């Protein structure tokens, strides 16, 4: 799936960054608590620590977006003069 999305993004001139989706549907984007109990069923999310609730897919999407934003900083970071990128 990632290769297809990367191809489509490249074709449209849109940046593409793949992130690890592990636990994104179990992690609370508000407080960071991660646990299976946060996802009582396939469609629902409810944080056992702070009470944030909503559609599980939406919560997972927010977590994926936040991971991509964090990673994007490193991808676009300028290289210091005199240093070669690894």
JSON list of C-alpha atoms in Angstrom, two decimals:
[
{"chain": "A", "resi": 1, "resn": "UNK", "atom": "CA", "xyz": [0.00, 0.00, 0.00]},
{"chain": "A", "resi": 2, "resn": "UNK", "atom": "CA", "xyz": [2.82, 2.43, 0.84]},
{"chain": "A", "resi": 3, "resn": "UNK", "atom": "CA", "xyz": [4.39, 2.10, -2.60]},
{"chain": "A", "resi": 4, "resn": "UNK", "atom": "CA", "xyz": [1.11, 2.87, -4.32]},
{"chain": "A", "resi": 5, "resn": "UNK", "atom": "CA", "xyz": [0.49, 5.93, -2.15]},
{"chain": "A", "resi": 6, "resn": "UNK", "atom": "CA", "xyz": [4.08, 7.13, -2.66]},
{"chain": "A", "resi": 7, "resn": "UNK", "atom": "CA", "xyz": [3.65, 6.76, -6.43]},
{"chain": "A", "resi": 8, "resn": "UNK", "atom": "CA", "xyz": [0.37, 8.69, -6.43]},
{"chain": "A", "resi": 9, "resn": "UNK", "atom": "CA", "xyz": [1.79, 11.43, -4.20]},
{"chain": "A", "resi": 10, "resn": "UNK", "atom": "CA", "xyz": [4.92, 11.78, -6.37]},
{"chain": "A", "resi": 11, "resn": "UNK", "atom": "CA", "xyz": [2.76, 11.96, -9.48]},
{"chain": "A", "resi": 12, "resn": "UNK", "atom": "CA", "xyz": [0.66, 14.74, -7.92]},
{"chain": "A", "resi": 13, "resn": "UNK", "atom": "CA", "xyz": [3.71, 16.59, -6.59]},
{"chain": "A", "resi": 14, "resn": "UNK", "atom": "CA", "xyz": [2.68, 16.01, -2.99]},
{"chain": "A", "resi": 15, "resn": "UNK", "atom": "CA", "xyz": [5.22, 15.11, -0.26]},
{"chain": "A", "resi": 16, "resn": "UNK", "atom": "CA", "xyz": [4.83, 11.59, 1.11]},
{"chain": "A", "resi": 17, "resn": "UNK", "atom": "CA", "xyz": [6.15, 10.28, 4.41]},
{"chain": "A", "resi": 18, "resn": "UNK", "atom": "CA", "xyz": [5.41, 6.78, 5.67]},
{"chain": "A", "resi": 19, "resn": "UNK", "atom": "CA", "xyz": [5.14, 6.31, 9.44]},
{"chain": "A", "resi": 20, "resn": "UNK", "atom": "CA", "xyz": [4.80, 3.25, 11.67]},
{"chain": "A", "resi": 21, "resn": "UNK", "atom": "CA", "xyz": [1.07, 2.73, 12.35]},
{"chain": "A", "resi": 22, "resn": "UNK", "atom": "CA", "xyz": [1.66, 0.46, 15.38]},
{"chain": "A", "resi": 23, "resn": "UNK", "atom": "CA", "xyz": [-0.72, 1.16, 18.28]},
{"chain": "A", "resi": 24, "resn": "UNK", "atom": "CA", "xyz": [-2.20, 4.27, 16.63]},
{"chain": "A", "resi": 25, "resn": "UNK", "atom": "CA", "xyz": [-5.72, 2.98, 17.29]},
{"chain": "A", "resi": 26, "resn": "UNK", "atom": "CA", "xyz": [-4.92, 2.24, 20.96]},
{"chain": "A", "resi": 27, "resn": "UNK", "atom": "CA", "xyz": [-3.03, 5.46, 21.83]},
{"chain": "A", "resi": 28, "resn": "UNK", "atom": "CA", "xyz": [-4.79, 8.52, 23.17]},
{"chain": "A", "resi": 29, "resn": "UNK", "atom": "CA", "xyz": [-3.72, 11.63, 21.23]},
{"chain": "A", "resi": 30, "resn": "UNK", "atom": "CA", "xyz": [-4.58, 13.84, 24.22]},
{"chain": "A", "resi": 31, "resn": "UNK", "atom": "CA", "xyz": [-2.71, 12.17, 27.11]},
{"chain": "A", "resi": 32, "resn": "UNK", "atom": "CA", "xyz": [-0.58, 9.51, 25.36]},
{"chain": "A", "resi": 33, "resn": "UNK", "atom": "CA", "xyz": [-1.99, 6.55, 27.29]},
{"chain": "A", "resi": 34, "resn": "UNK", "atom": "CA", "xyz": [-1.78, 3.38, 25.19]},
{"chain": "A", "resi": 35, "resn": "UNK", "atom": "CA", "xyz": [-3.72, 0.24, 25.98]},
{"chain": "A", "resi": 36, "resn": "UNK", "atom": "CA", "xyz": [-5.97, -2.39, 24.47]},
{"chain": "A", "resi": 37, "resn": "UNK", "atom": "CA", "xyz": [-8.77, -1.34, 26.81]},
{"chain": "A", "resi": 38, "resn": "UNK", "atom": "CA", "xyz": [-8.86, 2.07, 25.07]},
{"chain": "A", "resi": 39, "resn": "UNK", "atom": "CA", "xyz": [-10.36, 0.27, 22.08]},
{"chain": "A", "resi": 40, "resn": "UNK", "atom": "CA", "xyz": [-13.33, -1.72, 23.42]},
{"chain": "A", "resi": 41, "resn": "UNK", "atom": "CA", "xyz": [-14.46, -2.69, 19.93]},
{"chain": "A", "resi": 42, "resn": "UNK", "atom": "CA", "xyz": [-13.58, -2.12, 16.30]},
{"chain": "A", "resi": 43, "resn": "UNK", "atom": "CA", "xyz": [-15.41, 1.19, 15.89]},
{"chain": "A", "resi": 44, "resn": "UNK", "atom": "CA", "xyz": [-14.98, 2.97, 19.21]},
{"chain": "A", "resi": 45, "resn": "UNK", "atom": "CA", "xyz": [-12.16, 4.57, 21.18]},
{"chain": "A", "resi": 46, "resn": "UNK", "atom": "CA", "xyz": [-12.34, 5.68, 24.81]},
{"chain": "A", "resi": 47, "resn": "UNK", "atom": "CA", "xyz": [-9.21, 6.52, 26.79]},
{"chain": "A", "resi": 48, "resn": "UNK", "atom": "CA", "xyz": [-9.20, 4.82, 30.17]},
{"chain": "A", "resi": 49, "resn": "UNK", "atom": "CA", "xyz": [-6.99, 7.57, 31.62]},
{"chain": "A", "resi": 50, "resn": "UNK", "atom": "CA", "xyz": [-8.43, 10.90, 30.43]},
{"chain": "A", "resi": 51, "resn": "UNK", "atom": "CA", "xyz": [-11.81, 9.89, 28.96]},
{"chain": "A", "resi": 52, "resn": "UNK", "atom": "CA", "xyz": [-11.29, 11.13, 25.40]},
{"chain": "A", "resi": 53, "resn": "UNK", "atom": "CA", "xyz": [-13.77, 9.29, 23.20]},
{"chain": "A", "resi": 54, "resn": "UNK", "atom": "CA", "xyz": [-14.52, 9.10, 19.49]},
{"chain": "A", "resi": 55, "resn": "UNK", "atom": "CA", "xyz": [-14.49, 6.96, 16.37]},
{"chain": "A", "resi": 56, "resn": "UNK", "atom": "CA", "xyz": [-11.47, 4.63, 16.47]},
{"chain": "A", "resi": 57, "resn": "UNK", "atom": "CA", "xyz": [-10.47, 5.37, 12.86]},
{"chain": "A", "resi": 58, "resn": "UNK", "atom": "CA", "xyz": [-10.48, 9.11, 13.51]},
{"chain": "A", "resi": 59, "resn": "UNK", "atom": "CA", "xyz": [-8.31, 8.73, 16.62]},
{"chain": "A", "resi": 60, "resn": "UNK", "atom": "CA", "xyz": [-5.86, 6.51, 14.70]},
{"chain": "A", "resi": 61, "resn": "UNK", "atom": "CA", "xyz": [-5.75, 9.10, 11.91]},
{"chain": "A", "resi": 62, "resn": "UNK", "atom": "CA", "xyz": [-4.90, 11.87, 14.37]},
{"chain": "A", "resi": 63, "resn": "UNK", "atom": "CA", "xyz": [-2.07, 9.74, 15.79]},
{"chain": "A", "resi": 64, "resn": "UNK", "atom": "CA", "xyz": [-0.69, 8.97, 12.31]},
{"chain": "A", "resi": 65, "resn": "UNK", "atom": "CA", "xyz": [-0.85, 12.68, 11.43]},
{"chain": "A", "resi": 66, "resn": "UNK", "atom": "CA", "xyz": [1.01, 13.60, 14.63]},
{"chain": "A", "resi": 67, "resn": "UNK", "atom": "CA", "xyz": [3.73, 11.02, 13.96]},
{"chain": "A", "resi": 68, "resn": "UNK", "atom": "CA", "xyz": [4.16, 12.33, 10.43]},
{"chain": "A", "resi": 69, "resn": "UNK", "atom": "CA", "xyz": [4.42, 15.92, 11.69]},
{"chain": "A", "resi": 70, "resn": "UNK", "atom": "CA", "xyz": [7.10, 14.91, 14.18]},
{"chain": "A", "resi": 71, "resn": "UNK", "atom": "CA", "xyz": [9.08, 13.00, 11.54]},
{"chain": "A", "resi": 72, "resn": "UNK", "atom": "CA", "xyz": [8.69, 15.78, 8.94]},
{"chain": "A", "resi": 73, "resn": "UNK", "atom": "CA", "xyz": [10.84, 18.09, 11.08]},
{"chain": "A", "resi": 74, "resn": "UNK", "atom": "CA", "xyz": [13.78, 15.73, 10.65]},
{"chain": "A", "resi": 75, "resn": "UNK", "atom": "CA", "xyz": [13.15, 15.14, 6.95]},
{"chain": "A", "resi": 76, "resn": "UNK", "atom": "CA", "xyz": [13.16, 18.86, 6.16]},
{"chain": "A", "resi": 77, "resn": "UNK", "atom": "CA", "xyz": [15.88, 19.89, 8.61]},
{"chain": "A", "resi": 78, "resn": "UNK", "atom": "CA", "xyz": [18.66, 21.83, 6.85]},
{"chain": "A", "resi": 79, "resn": "UNK", "atom": "CA", "xyz": [22.11, 20.28, 6.81]},
{"chain": "A", "resi": 80, "resn": "UNK", "atom": "CA", "xyz": [24.71, 22.23, 8.78]},
{"chain": "A", "resi": 81, "resn": "UNK", "atom": "CA", "xyz": [27.56, 23.66, 6.67]},
{"chain": "A", "resi": 82, "resn": "UNK", "atom": "CA", "xyz": [30.52, 21.30, 6.54]},
{"chain": "A", "resi": 83, "resn": "UNK", "atom": "CA", "xyz": [28.46, 18.21, 7.40]},
{"chain": "A", "resi": 84, "resn": "UNK", "atom": "CA", "xyz": [27.40, 15.54, 4.97]},
{"chain": "A", "resi": 85, "resn": "UNK", "atom": "CA", "xyz": [24.08, 13.78, 5.52]},
{"chain": "A", "resi": 86, "resn": "UNK", "atom": "CA", "xyz": [24.26, 10.14, 6.59]}
]
